[in-house]
Amino acid sequence: MQKYSAFELFKRALGGHQGWERQWRQPALKPAYDAVIIGAGGHGLATAYYLAKEHGVRNVAVIERGWLGGGNTGRNTTIIRSNYLFDESAALYDHALKIWDTLSQDINYNVMYSARGVMMLAHTVHDVQSAKRHIHANRLNGVDNEWLTPEQAKEFCPPLNISQNIRYPIMGAALQRRGGTARHDAVAWGYARAADALGVDIIQNCEVTGIRRDASGAVEAVETTKGVVRTKKVGVVAAGHTSVVMAMAGLRMPLESYPLQALVSEPVKPAFPCVVMSNTIHAYISQSDKGELVIGAGTDAYTSYSQRGALHITEHTLDAICELFPMFRRMRMLRNWGGIVDVTPDRSPILSKTAVPGLYVNCGWGTGGFKATPGSGHVFAHTIARDEPHPINAPFTLDRFRDGYLIDEAAAAAVAH
Amino acid sequence: MLIINCPICGPRPEIEFRYGGEAHVARPAGTETLDDQTVADRLYMRTNPKGLHFERWRHAHGCGKYFNAVRDTVSDFFVTTYKAGEPKPDVAALLKDQAR
Ligand SMILES: Cc1cc2nc3c(=O)[nH]c(=O)nc-3n(C[C@H](O)[C@H](O)[C@H](O)COP(=O)(O)OP(=O)(O)OC[C@H]3O[C@@H](n4cnc5c(N)ncnc54)[C@H](O)[C@@H]3O)c2cc1C
Ligand SMILES: [Zn+2]
């Protein structure tokens, strides 16, 4: 792998930027692998990278029906935070947050992680109580989170409208300073390049169409549009399509797939210093390094695989943005799009072994899995390599729905992202 | 925005409705004797198909009634809607009719 550095950039500049290597190969699918990952989103690619790097499992294929990073990874609004309520969640998301800190160095790829602070607004007495409960729980878990008065919130984010005359006046905010954003595409590309360099084959434009099991019921091969691949270990990391893929092995999942939309404005000079989220009025916003305002909505009402949602959902979000940040009222929106997010009943992910030997699943990240990409790949690789969960993902089993050990972030906050 | 045909009131815009999740998920009889997996299957496991989906809707800002629908989750096209309590319609026949 050609190492990226300031020196290398300088050297290539002298040569007119000729001779940069391709970032990853375009290998042909081999007849057999030690492990196959279904889905080349951030989580699947990170899983393959840590399988190769930390567990020496390098004969791995990541199989992707479209192009790598073209699923939710390339469609999300990139908010990173770890201020979840329950101990299990705090451990999982904070594990990821710690990896974000040094990820660019580790994979030699600038993922543009920017800990600019994530501020979550409270508009009702219930919001205030819930935010404070989160702050206390987070601090007990060593996760930073602090309460701001409306005036302090405005000091942190000057465009914020803290007037008492709006429909849902701001009563305060919870701020996680270590939270922030990263560049979504760079996360997929960086993990792809690093995994490829360790020998992982990334096979794009290849859909998995079947999972074959032997007489004992264990996984023996996957069928794809480019042929059959023998393997004893399959990791399903297919986000919105997880139910469809798991059905190939005869398993039903506690998942529903919903459209989730986002949009960006025309690019402007730096005007917005942090990430602001409001779960009560369904809006969140940050500014990308390109200058676009990145705005996200809540999920659409009904399950769908259409990768698009209804306009009234984004309109509702823009109403909220205009009320919270009046200076953006005359901004024009450039593009909007949707992704398909796989939602669990307790809004916590599933990183788990399954009833089928050799079949592992990493799903249910719903509206908020980008932030967990490095940590998720790290513990899921451990689960696949050792055939047992890492202590951090041990609670996130599929069996928790049978055994009643839900990790109910849904009831805790009803938050998105 | 979708136009949804309430079996009582007729076609109305999506914002008048609330989505009610998968339809025909029957509660198994004999609650006292059910094992955990059966209870979990009913409570949490969903078909979540890519294709035709039997689902519940409620005309919340209209007649207030729950009803069922068959929708293609790839195109969001409604094949049909029918009253709650009615059996699953013969979708194959309906699609053939509509193609004609
Ligand atoms: C609009 C939007 C905004 C979001 N905002 C945030 C946010 O601010 N913060 C945050 O933390 N999270 C956010 N999320 C959620 C986040 O994007 C996801 O949780 C995360 O990216 C999931 O990553 P993944 O790698 O699991 O899935 P994906 O990136 O979707 O990858 C799954 C891949 O599997 C492939 N696949 C599916 N079926 C098959 C098959 N049969 N064969 C081969 N390949 C297959 C797909 O093509 C896809 O590329 C947002 C999501 C959306 C849609
Ligand atoms: Zn009606």
Coordinates of C-alpha atoms and ligand atoms in Angstrom, one line a residue:
Chain A
M1 CA 0.0 0.0 0.0
Q2 CA 1.3 3.4 -1.0
K3 CA 1.5 5.4 2.2
Y4 CA -0.2 8.8 2.2
S5 CA 1.8 11.6 3.7
A6 CA 2.6 15.3 3.1
F7 CA 6.0 14.2 1.7
E8 CA 4.3 11.8 -0.7
L9 CA 1.8 14.5 -1.8
F10 CA 4.7 16.9 -2.5
K11 CA 6.7 14.2 -4.4
R12 CA 3.6 13.3 -6.6
A13 CA 2.9 17.0 -7.2
L14 CA 6.3 17.4 -8.8
G15 CA 5.3 14.5 -11.2
G16 CA 2.0 16.1 -12.0
H17 CA 0.2 13.7 -9.7
Q18 CA 0.8 10.8 -12.0
G19 CA 1.5 7.4 -10.5
W20 CA -0.9 7.4 -7.6
E21 CA -1.9 3.7 -7.1
R22 CA -5.5 2.6 -7.2
Q23 CA -6.9 2.6 -3.6
W24 CA -8.0 -1.0 -3.8
R25 CA -7.9 -3.9 -6.3
Q26 CA -10.9 -5.2 -8.4
P27 CA -10.3 -8.9 -7.7
A28 CA -12.3 -11.8 -9.2
L29 CA -14.3 -13.8 -6.8
K30 CA -12.4 -16.9 -5.6
P31 CA -14.2 -20.3 -5.1
A32 CA -13.6 -20.3 -1.4
Y33 CA -12.8 -18.1 1.5
D34 CA -12.2 -18.5 5.3
A35 CA -14.9 -15.8 5.9
V36 CA -17.4 -13.9 3.7
I37 CA -18.9 -10.6 4.8
I38 CA -22.1 -9.6 3.1
G39 CA -22.3 -5.9 2.6
A40 CA -19.5 -3.4 2.0
G41 CA -20.8 -0.5 4.1
G42 CA -18.6 1.0 6.8
H43 CA -19.5 -1.8 9.3
G44 CA -18.7 -4.6 6.8
L45 CA -15.5 -3.1 5.7
A46 CA -14.3 -2.4 9.2
T47 CA -15.2 -5.9 10.2
A48 CA -13.0 -7.3 7.4
Y49 CA -10.2 -4.9 8.3
Y50 CA -10.1 -6.0 11.9
L51 CA -10.5 -9.7 11.0
A52 CA -7.3 -9.3 8.9
K53 CA -5.4 -7.0 11.2
E54 CA -6.2 -8.3 14.7
H55 CA -7.1 -11.9 14.1
G56 CA -4.9 -12.8 11.1
V57 CA -8.0 -13.9 9.1
R58 CA -7.0 -12.5 5.7
N59 CA -8.6 -14.9 3.3
V60 CA -11.8 -12.8 3.4
A61 CA -14.3 -11.5 0.8
V62 CA -16.6 -8.6 1.3
I63 CA -19.4 -9.0 -1.2
E64 CA -21.4 -5.9 -2.1
R65 CA -24.5 -5.8 -4.4
G66 CA -23.9 -2.2 -5.4
W67 CA -20.8 -0.1 -4.9
L68 CA -18.9 0.0 -1.6
G69 CA -20.1 2.7 0.8
G70 CA -23.3 3.2 -1.4
G71 CA -25.7 2.2 1.3
N72 CA -26.5 4.0 4.5
T73 CA -22.8 4.7 5.1
G74 CA -22.7 7.1 2.1
R75 CA -26.1 8.5 2.9
N76 CA -25.9 9.5 6.5
T77 CA -25.5 12.8 8.3
T78 CA -22.3 11.6 10.1
I79 CA -23.2 12.6 13.6
I80 CA -20.9 10.9 16.2
R81 CA -21.6 10.8 19.9
S82 CA -21.7 8.2 22.7
N83 CA -24.1 9.7 25.2
Y84 CA -26.5 6.7 25.3
L85 CA -28.4 5.9 28.5
F86 CA -27.7 2.3 29.4
D87 CA -24.4 0.9 30.5
E88 CA -24.3 -1.6 27.7
S89 CA -24.8 1.1 25.0
A90 CA -22.4 3.6 26.6
A91 CA -19.7 0.9 26.5
L92 CA -20.4 0.0 22.9
Y93 CA -20.6 3.6 21.5
D94 CA -17.8 4.9 23.6
H95 CA -15.6 2.0 22.4
A96 CA -16.2 3.4 18.9
L97 CA -15.6 7.0 20.0
K98 CA -12.2 6.1 21.3
I99 CA -11.2 4.5 18.0
W100 CA -12.4 7.5 16.1
D101 CA -9.7 9.5 17.9
T102 CA -6.8 7.7 16.2
L103 CA -8.5 6.1 13.2
S104 CA -7.0 8.4 10.5
Q105 CA -3.5 7.4 11.7
D106 CA -4.3 3.7 12.0
I107 CA -5.7 3.3 8.5
N108 CA -3.5 6.1 7.0
Y109 CA -6.6 7.8 5.6
N110 CA -8.0 11.2 6.6
V111 CA -11.5 10.4 7.8
M112 CA -11.9 14.1 8.9
Y113 CA -13.1 13.2 12.4
S114 CA -14.0 16.5 14.0
A115 CA -14.9 16.6 17.7
R116 CA -16.8 19.8 17.4
G117 CA -19.4 19.0 20.0
V118 CA -23.0 17.6 19.7
M119 CA -25.6 19.6 21.4
M120 CA -29.1 18.1 22.0
L121 CA -31.9 20.6 22.7
A122 CA -34.5 20.3 25.4
H123 CA -37.9 22.0 24.6
T124 CA -40.2 20.5 27.3
V125 CA -40.0 19.6 31.0
H126 CA -39.8 16.0 29.9
D127 CA -36.9 16.7 27.6
V128 CA -35.1 18.5 30.5
Q129 CA -35.6 15.6 32.9
S130 CA -34.6 13.0 30.3
A131 CA -31.5 15.0 29.3
K132 CA -30.4 15.4 32.9
R133 CA -30.9 11.7 33.5
H134 CA -28.7 10.9 30.5
I135 CA -26.0 13.4 31.7
H136 CA -25.9 11.7 35.1
A137 CA -25.9 8.2 33.7
N138 CA -23.2 9.1 31.2
R139 CA -20.9 10.6 33.7
L140 CA -21.2 7.5 35.9
N141 CA -20.0 5.6 32.9
G142 CA -17.1 8.0 32.2
V143 CA -18.8 9.5 29.2
D144 CA -18.7 13.3 29.0
N145 CA -22.0 15.1 28.8
E146 CA -23.0 18.4 30.4
W147 CA -26.0 20.6 30.9
L148 CA -26.2 24.0 29.4
T149 CA -28.7 26.8 30.1
P150 CA -30.3 28.4 27.0
E151 CA -27.8 31.3 27.3
Q152 CA -24.8 28.9 27.5
A153 CA -26.2 27.0 24.5
K154 CA -26.3 30.2 22.5
E155 CA -22.8 31.0 23.5
F156 CA -21.7 27.6 22.2
C157 CA -23.8 27.9 19.0
P158 CA -24.5 31.6 18.2
P159 CA -27.0 31.0 15.4
L160 CA -29.4 29.4 17.9
N161 CA -32.7 31.2 18.5
I162 CA -33.3 31.1 22.3
S163 CA -36.2 33.5 22.2
Q164 CA -39.2 32.6 24.3
N165 CA -41.6 33.5 21.5
I166 CA -41.1 30.4 19.3
R167 CA -43.4 27.4 19.2
Y168 CA -41.1 25.2 21.2
P169 CA -38.7 27.5 23.2
I170 CA -35.4 26.1 24.2
M171 CA -35.2 25.2 27.9
G172 CA -31.6 24.1 27.9
A173 CA -29.3 21.5 26.2
A174 CA -27.1 18.6 26.8
L175 CA -23.6 18.9 25.3
Q176 CA -21.2 16.1 24.5
R177 CA -18.0 17.9 23.6
R178 CA -16.2 14.8 22.3
G179 CA -19.1 14.3 19.8
G180 CA -18.9 15.6 16.3
T181 CA -18.7 14.4 12.7
A182 CA -16.5 12.6 10.2
R183 CA -16.5 12.3 6.5
H184 CA -18.7 9.2 5.7
D185 CA -17.2 8.3 2.3
A186 CA -13.7 8.5 3.7
V187 CA -14.6 6.0 6.4
A188 CA -15.7 3.5 3.8
W189 CA -12.8 4.2 1.4
G190 CA -10.2 4.2 4.2
Y191 CA -11.3 0.9 5.6
A192 CA -11.6 -0.6 2.1
R193 CA -8.1 0.5 1.2
A194 CA -6.6 -0.7 4.5
A195 CA -8.5 -4.1 4.3
D196 CA -7.5 -4.6 0.7
A197 CA -3.9 -4.0 1.5
L198 CA -4.1 -6.8 4.1
G199 CA -5.4 -9.2 1.4
V200 CA -9.2 -8.8 1.7
D201 CA -11.0 -9.1 -1.6
I202 CA -13.8 -6.5 -2.0
I203 CA -16.2 -7.7 -4.7
Q204 CA -18.6 -5.0 -5.9
N205 CA -21.6 -5.4 -8.1
C206 CA -22.2 -8.8 -6.8
E207 CA -25.4 -9.7 -5.0
V208 CA -25.7 -12.5 -2.5
T209 CA -28.8 -14.5 -3.5
G210 CA -28.6 -17.6 -1.2
I211 CA -27.0 -19.1 1.8
R212 CA -26.3 -22.8 1.6
R213 CA -26.2 -25.0 4.7
D214 CA -24.8 -28.5 5.1
A215 CA -26.6 -31.6 6.6
S216 CA -25.8 -30.4 10.2
G217 CA -27.4 -27.0 9.4
A218 CA -24.1 -25.1 9.4
V219 CA -23.2 -22.6 6.7
E220 CA -21.2 -24.1 3.8
A221 CA -21.5 -21.6 1.0
V222 CA -23.1 -18.4 -0.3
E223 CA -24.6 -18.1 -3.7
T224 CA -24.0 -14.9 -5.6
T225 CA -24.7 -13.3 -9.0
K226 CA -21.0 -14.1 -9.8
G227 CA -21.1 -17.7 -8.7
V228 CA -21.0 -19.9 -5.6
V229 CA -18.4 -19.3 -2.8
R230 CA -17.6 -22.0 -0.3
T231 CA -17.1 -20.7 3.3
K232 CA -17.7 -21.8 6.8
K233 CA -18.2 -18.3 8.2
V234 CA -20.6 -15.7 7.0
G235 CA -21.0 -12.2 8.6
V236 CA -24.2 -10.5 7.5
V237 CA -23.8 -6.7 7.6
A238 CA -26.5 -5.7 5.2
A239 CA -28.3 -2.9 7.1
G240 CA -31.8 -2.3 5.6
H241 CA -31.6 -5.6 3.7
T242 CA -30.8 -7.8 6.7
S243 CA -34.2 -9.4 6.9
V244 CA -34.0 -10.3 3.2
V245 CA -30.5 -11.9 3.6
M246 CA -31.3 -13.7 6.8
A247 CA -34.4 -15.2 5.2
M248 CA -32.0 -16.9 2.8
A249 CA -30.8 -19.0 5.9
G250 CA -34.4 -19.4 7.1
L251 CA -34.2 -17.0 9.9
R252 CA -36.8 -14.3 10.9
M253 CA -35.5 -11.1 12.4
P254 CA -36.8 -8.5 14.9
L255 CA -36.3 -5.8 12.3
E256 CA -38.3 -3.3 10.2
S257 CA -36.8 -1.3 7.4
Y258 CA -37.8 2.3 7.1
P259 CA -36.8 5.1 4.8
L260 CA -34.7 7.9 6.5
Q261 CA -34.1 11.1 4.7
A262 CA -31.5 13.8 4.7
L263 CA -30.8 16.9 2.7
V264 CA -28.0 19.4 2.1
S265 CA -28.1 23.1 1.3
E266 CA -26.1 25.1 -1.2
P267 CA -22.5 25.5 0.2
V268 CA -21.8 28.7 2.2
K269 CA -18.8 30.0 4.2
P270 CA -18.3 28.5 7.7
A271 CA -21.3 29.7 9.8
F272 CA -22.2 26.8 12.0
P273 CA -19.7 25.6 14.7
C274 CA -21.1 22.4 16.0
V275 CA -23.8 19.7 15.6
V276 CA -27.3 20.5 17.0
M277 CA -30.0 17.9 17.4
S278 CA -33.6 18.2 18.5
N279 CA -35.5 15.0 18.9
T280 CA -38.7 16.7 20.0
I281 CA -39.1 18.7 16.8
H282 CA -37.3 16.2 14.6
A283 CA -34.4 18.1 13.2
Y284 CA -30.7 18.0 13.3
I285 CA -28.0 20.0 11.5
S286 CA -24.3 20.6 11.1
Q287 CA -22.1 22.1 8.4
S288 CA -19.8 20.0 6.3
D289 CA -16.3 21.1 5.4
K290 CA -17.5 21.7 1.9
G291 CA -19.9 24.4 3.4
E292 CA -23.2 22.6 2.9
L293 CA -25.6 22.6 5.8
V294 CA -26.3 18.9 6.4
I295 CA -29.8 18.4 7.7
G296 CA -31.6 15.2 8.8
A297 CA -35.2 14.3 9.4
G298 CA -37.0 11.5 11.3
T299 CA -37.9 8.3 9.6
D300 CA -40.9 8.0 7.3
A301 CA -44.0 6.5 8.8
Y302 CA -44.0 3.1 7.0
T303 CA -41.6 0.3 6.1
S304 CA -40.1 0.5 2.6
Y305 CA -37.2 -0.5 0.5
S306 CA -37.7 2.4 -2.0
Q307 CA -34.8 4.5 -0.7
R308 CA -36.9 7.6 -0.9
G309 CA -39.4 9.2 1.4
A310 CA -42.2 11.7 1.4
L311 CA -41.6 15.4 1.0
H312 CA -43.8 16.4 4.0
I313 CA -41.2 14.8 6.3
T314 CA -38.4 17.0 5.1
E315 CA -40.7 20.0 5.0
H316 CA -41.5 19.5 8.6
T317 CA -37.8 19.3 9.4
L318 CA -37.1 22.5 7.5
D319 CA -39.9 24.2 9.4
A320 CA -38.0 23.3 12.6
I321 CA -34.6 24.4 11.3
C322 CA -36.0 27.8 10.2
E323 CA -37.5 28.3 13.6
L324 CA -34.3 27.3 15.5
F325 CA -31.9 29.2 13.2
P326 CA -33.8 32.1 11.5
M327 CA -30.6 33.1 9.7
F328 CA -31.0 30.1 7.4
R329 CA -34.5 31.0 6.3
R330 CA -33.4 32.0 2.8
M331 CA -31.0 29.2 2.2
R332 CA -31.7 27.0 -0.7
M333 CA -31.6 23.2 -0.5
L334 CA -29.4 21.5 -3.1
R335 CA -30.2 17.8 -2.8
N336 CA -32.2 15.3 -0.7
W337 CA -32.2 11.6 -0.6
G338 CA -33.1 8.6 1.5
G339 CA -31.6 5.4 2.9
I340 CA -33.2 2.3 4.3
V341 CA -32.6 1.8 8.0
D342 CA -33.1 -1.4 9.9
V343 CA -34.9 -0.7 13.2
T344 CA -35.1 -3.0 16.2
P345 CA -37.8 -3.0 18.8
D346 CA -35.5 -1.6 21.5
R347 CA -33.5 0.7 19.1
S348 CA -30.3 -1.1 20.0
P349 CA -28.2 -3.0 17.5
I350 CA -27.7 -6.8 17.2
L351 CA -24.1 -8.0 17.0
S352 CA -24.6 -11.7 17.5
K353 CA -24.1 -15.3 16.7
T354 CA -27.3 -17.0 15.4
A355 CA -29.0 -20.3 15.6
V356 CA -27.2 -21.3 12.4
P357 CA -23.6 -22.4 13.1
G358 CA -21.2 -20.1 11.2
L359 CA -23.7 -17.4 10.6
Y360 CA -23.2 -14.1 12.4
V361 CA -25.2 -10.9 12.1
N362 CA -24.4 -7.2 12.7
C363 CA -27.6 -5.1 12.1
G364 CA -30.3 -3.1 13.7
W365 CA -28.3 0.1 13.8
G366 CA -31.3 1.9 12.5
T367 CA -31.0 5.6 12.3
G368 CA -27.7 5.9 14.2
G369 CA -25.0 3.4 13.4
F370 CA -22.4 5.5 11.5
K371 CA -21.0 6.7 14.8
A372 CA -20.3 3.2 15.9
T373 CA -18.6 2.0 12.7
P374 CA -15.1 1.4 14.0
G375 CA -16.2 -0.1 17.3
S376 CA -18.8 -2.3 15.6
G377 CA -16.3 -3.7 13.1
H378 CA -13.8 -4.3 15.9
V379 CA -16.0 -6.3 18.2
F380 CA -17.8 -8.1 15.3
A381 CA -14.5 -9.3 13.9
H382 CA -13.8 -10.7 17.3
T383 CA -17.1 -12.5 17.4
I384 CA -16.6 -14.1 13.9
A385 CA -12.9 -15.0 14.5
R386 CA -13.4 -16.6 17.9
D387 CA -17.0 -17.8 17.5
E388 CA -17.8 -15.9 20.7
P389 CA -18.7 -12.3 21.4
H390 CA -16.3 -9.7 22.7
P391 CA -17.4 -8.6 26.2
I392 CA -18.6 -5.3 24.8
N393 CA -21.1 -6.8 22.3
A394 CA -22.0 -9.8 24.5
P395 CA -25.3 -8.1 25.6
F396 CA -26.3 -7.3 22.0
T397 CA -27.5 -10.7 21.1
L398 CA -30.4 -11.9 19.0
D399 CA -31.6 -13.9 22.0
R400 CA -32.3 -10.9 24.1
F401 CA -35.7 -10.6 22.5
R402 CA -36.6 -14.1 23.6
D403 CA -35.0 -13.8 27.1
G404 CA -36.3 -10.3 27.9
Y405 CA -33.0 -8.5 28.2
L406 CA -33.9 -5.6 26.0
I407 CA -31.5 -2.6 25.9
D408 CA -34.3 -0.2 25.6
E409 CA -32.8 3.0 24.3
A410 CA -36.1 3.6 22.5
A411 CA -38.0 4.0 25.8
A412 CA -35.0 5.8 27.3
A413 CA -34.9 8.6 24.8
A414 CA -36.9 8.0 21.7
V415 CA -34.0 9.5 19.9
A416 CA -32.8 9.3 16.4
H417 CA -29.0 9.2 15.5
Chain B
M1 CA -46.9 11.8 -0.5
L2 CA -48.9 8.6 -0.9
I3 CA -52.7 8.6 -1.6
I4 CA -54.2 5.8 0.5
N5 CA -57.7 4.4 -0.1
C6 CA -59.5 4.1 3.3
P7 CA -62.1 1.4 2.8
I8 CA -64.6 3.6 4.6
C9 CA -63.8 7.1 3.4
G10 CA -62.1 6.6 0.1
P11 CA -58.8 8.0 -1.2
R12 CA -57.1 10.5 1.2
P13 CA -53.5 11.9 1.5
E14 CA -51.0 10.0 3.6
I15 CA -50.8 12.6 6.4
E16 CA -54.3 11.7 7.5
F17 CA -53.1 8.2 8.4
R18 CA -51.0 6.4 11.0
Y19 CA -49.0 3.3 10.0
G20 CA -49.8 0.3 12.2
G21 CA -47.1 -2.3 11.2
E22 CA -47.5 -5.8 9.9
A23 CA -51.0 -7.2 9.6
H24 CA -52.4 -10.6 10.5
V25 CA -50.0 -11.2 13.4
A26 CA -52.3 -13.2 15.5
R27 CA -51.9 -13.6 19.2
P28 CA -51.3 -17.3 19.9
A29 CA -53.9 -19.0 22.1
G30 CA -53.1 -20.4 25.6
T31 CA -50.9 -17.6 26.9
E32 CA -50.2 -19.5 30.2
T33 CA -48.5 -22.4 28.4
L34 CA -46.5 -20.5 25.7
D35 CA -42.8 -20.8 25.6
D36 CA -40.6 -17.7 25.4
Q37 CA -39.7 -18.1 21.8
T38 CA -43.4 -18.2 20.7
V39 CA -44.0 -15.0 22.7
A40 CA -40.9 -13.3 21.2
D41 CA -41.9 -14.4 17.7
R42 CA -45.3 -12.6 18.1
L43 CA -44.0 -9.6 19.8
Y44 CA -40.8 -8.9 17.9
M45 CA -40.2 -11.0 14.8
R46 CA -41.4 -9.4 11.6
T47 CA -41.5 -10.5 8.0
N48 CA -40.2 -7.2 6.7
P49 CA -40.4 -8.3 3.1
K50 CA -38.9 -6.6 0.1
G51 CA -42.0 -6.9 -2.0
L52 CA -45.7 -7.3 -1.1
H53 CA -46.5 -6.5 2.5
F54 CA -49.7 -7.0 4.4
E55 CA -49.9 -4.1 6.8
R56 CA -52.3 -2.1 9.1
W57 CA -53.1 1.5 8.8
R58 CA -55.4 3.7 10.8
H59 CA -57.3 6.6 9.4
A60 CA -56.4 8.7 12.4
H61 CA -57.6 12.1 11.0
G62 CA -60.6 10.7 9.3
C63 CA -63.0 7.9 10.4
G64 CA -60.5 6.7 13.0
K65 CA -60.7 3.1 11.9
Y66 CA -58.0 0.5 11.5
F67 CA -57.9 -1.3 8.2
N68 CA -55.5 -3.5 6.3
A69 CA -53.5 -2.9 3.1
V70 CA -51.3 -4.7 0.7
R71 CA -48.4 -2.6 -0.5
D72 CA -45.3 -3.3 -2.6
T73 CA -42.4 -2.1 -0.4
V74 CA -40.1 -1.5 -3.4
S75 CA -42.4 0.9 -5.3
D76 CA -44.8 1.8 -2.4
F77 CA -47.7 1.0 -4.7
F78 CA -50.9 0.0 -2.9
V79 CA -52.3 -3.2 -4.4
T80 CA -55.5 -3.0 -2.3
T81 CA -56.9 -2.0 1.0
Y82 CA -59.6 -3.9 2.9
K83 CA -61.5 -3.7 6.2
A84 CA -60.0 -5.1 9.4
G85 CA -61.2 -8.6 10.2
E86 CA -61.6 -9.5 6.5
P87 CA -59.4 -12.4 5.3
K88 CA -56.2 -11.8 3.3
P89 CA -57.1 -11.0 -0.3
D90 CA -56.0 -13.1 -3.3
V91 CA -53.1 -10.8 -4.3
A92 CA -52.1 -12.8 -7.4
A93 CA -55.6 -12.4 -8.8
L94 CA -55.8 -8.7 -8.0
L95 CA -52.4 -8.0 -9.7
K96 CA -53.6 -9.9 -12.8
D97 CA -56.8 -7.7 -12.8
Q98 CA -54.8 -4.5 -12.5
A99 CA -52.4 -5.5 -15.2
R100 CA -55.3 -6.0 -17.6
Ligands
LIG1 C1 -30.4 9.7 6.0 C2 -29.6 9.0 7.1 C3 -29.0 9.7 8.1 C4 -28.2 9.0 9.1 N1 -27.6 9.8 10.0 C5 -26.8 9.2 10.9 C6 -26.0 10.0 11.8 O1 -26.0 11.2 11.8 N2 -25.2 9.4 12.7 C7 -25.1 8.0 12.8 O2 -24.4 7.5 13.6 N3 -25.9 7.2 11.9 C8 -26.7 7.8 11.0 N4 -27.4 7.0 10.1 C9 -27.3 5.6 10.2 C10 -26.1 5.0 9.6 O3 -26.0 5.5 8.2 C11 -26.1 3.5 9.5 O4 -26.5 3.0 10.8 C12 -24.8 2.9 9.1 O5 -24.2 3.6 8.1 C13 -24.9 1.5 8.8 O6 -23.7 1.0 8.2 P1 -23.7 -0.4 7.5 O7 -22.3 -0.6 7.0 O8 -24.2 -1.4 8.5 O9 -24.8 -0.3 6.4 P2 -24.7 0.1 4.8 O10 -23.7 1.2 4.6 O11 -26.1 0.3 4.4 O12 -24.1 -1.2 4.1 C14 -24.8 -2.4 3.9 C15 -24.5 -2.8 2.5 O13 -25.0 -4.1 2.3 C16 -25.3 -4.3 1.0 N5 -26.1 -5.4 0.7 C17 -27.4 -5.5 1.1 N6 -27.9 -6.7 0.7 C18 -26.9 -7.3 0.0 C19 -26.8 -8.6 -0.7 N7 -27.9 -9.4 -0.8 N8 -25.7 -8.9 -1.2 C20 -24.6 -8.1 -1.2 N9 -24.6 -6.9 -0.5 C21 -25.8 -6.5 0.0 C22 -25.9 -2.9 0.6 O14 -25.8 -2.7 -0.8 C23 -25.0 -2.0 1.4 O15 -24.0 -1.4 0.7 C24 -28.1 7.6 9.1 C25 -28.8 6.9 8.1 C26 -29.5 7.5 7.1 C27 -30.1 6.7 6.0
ZN2 ZN -61.5 6.6 6.9

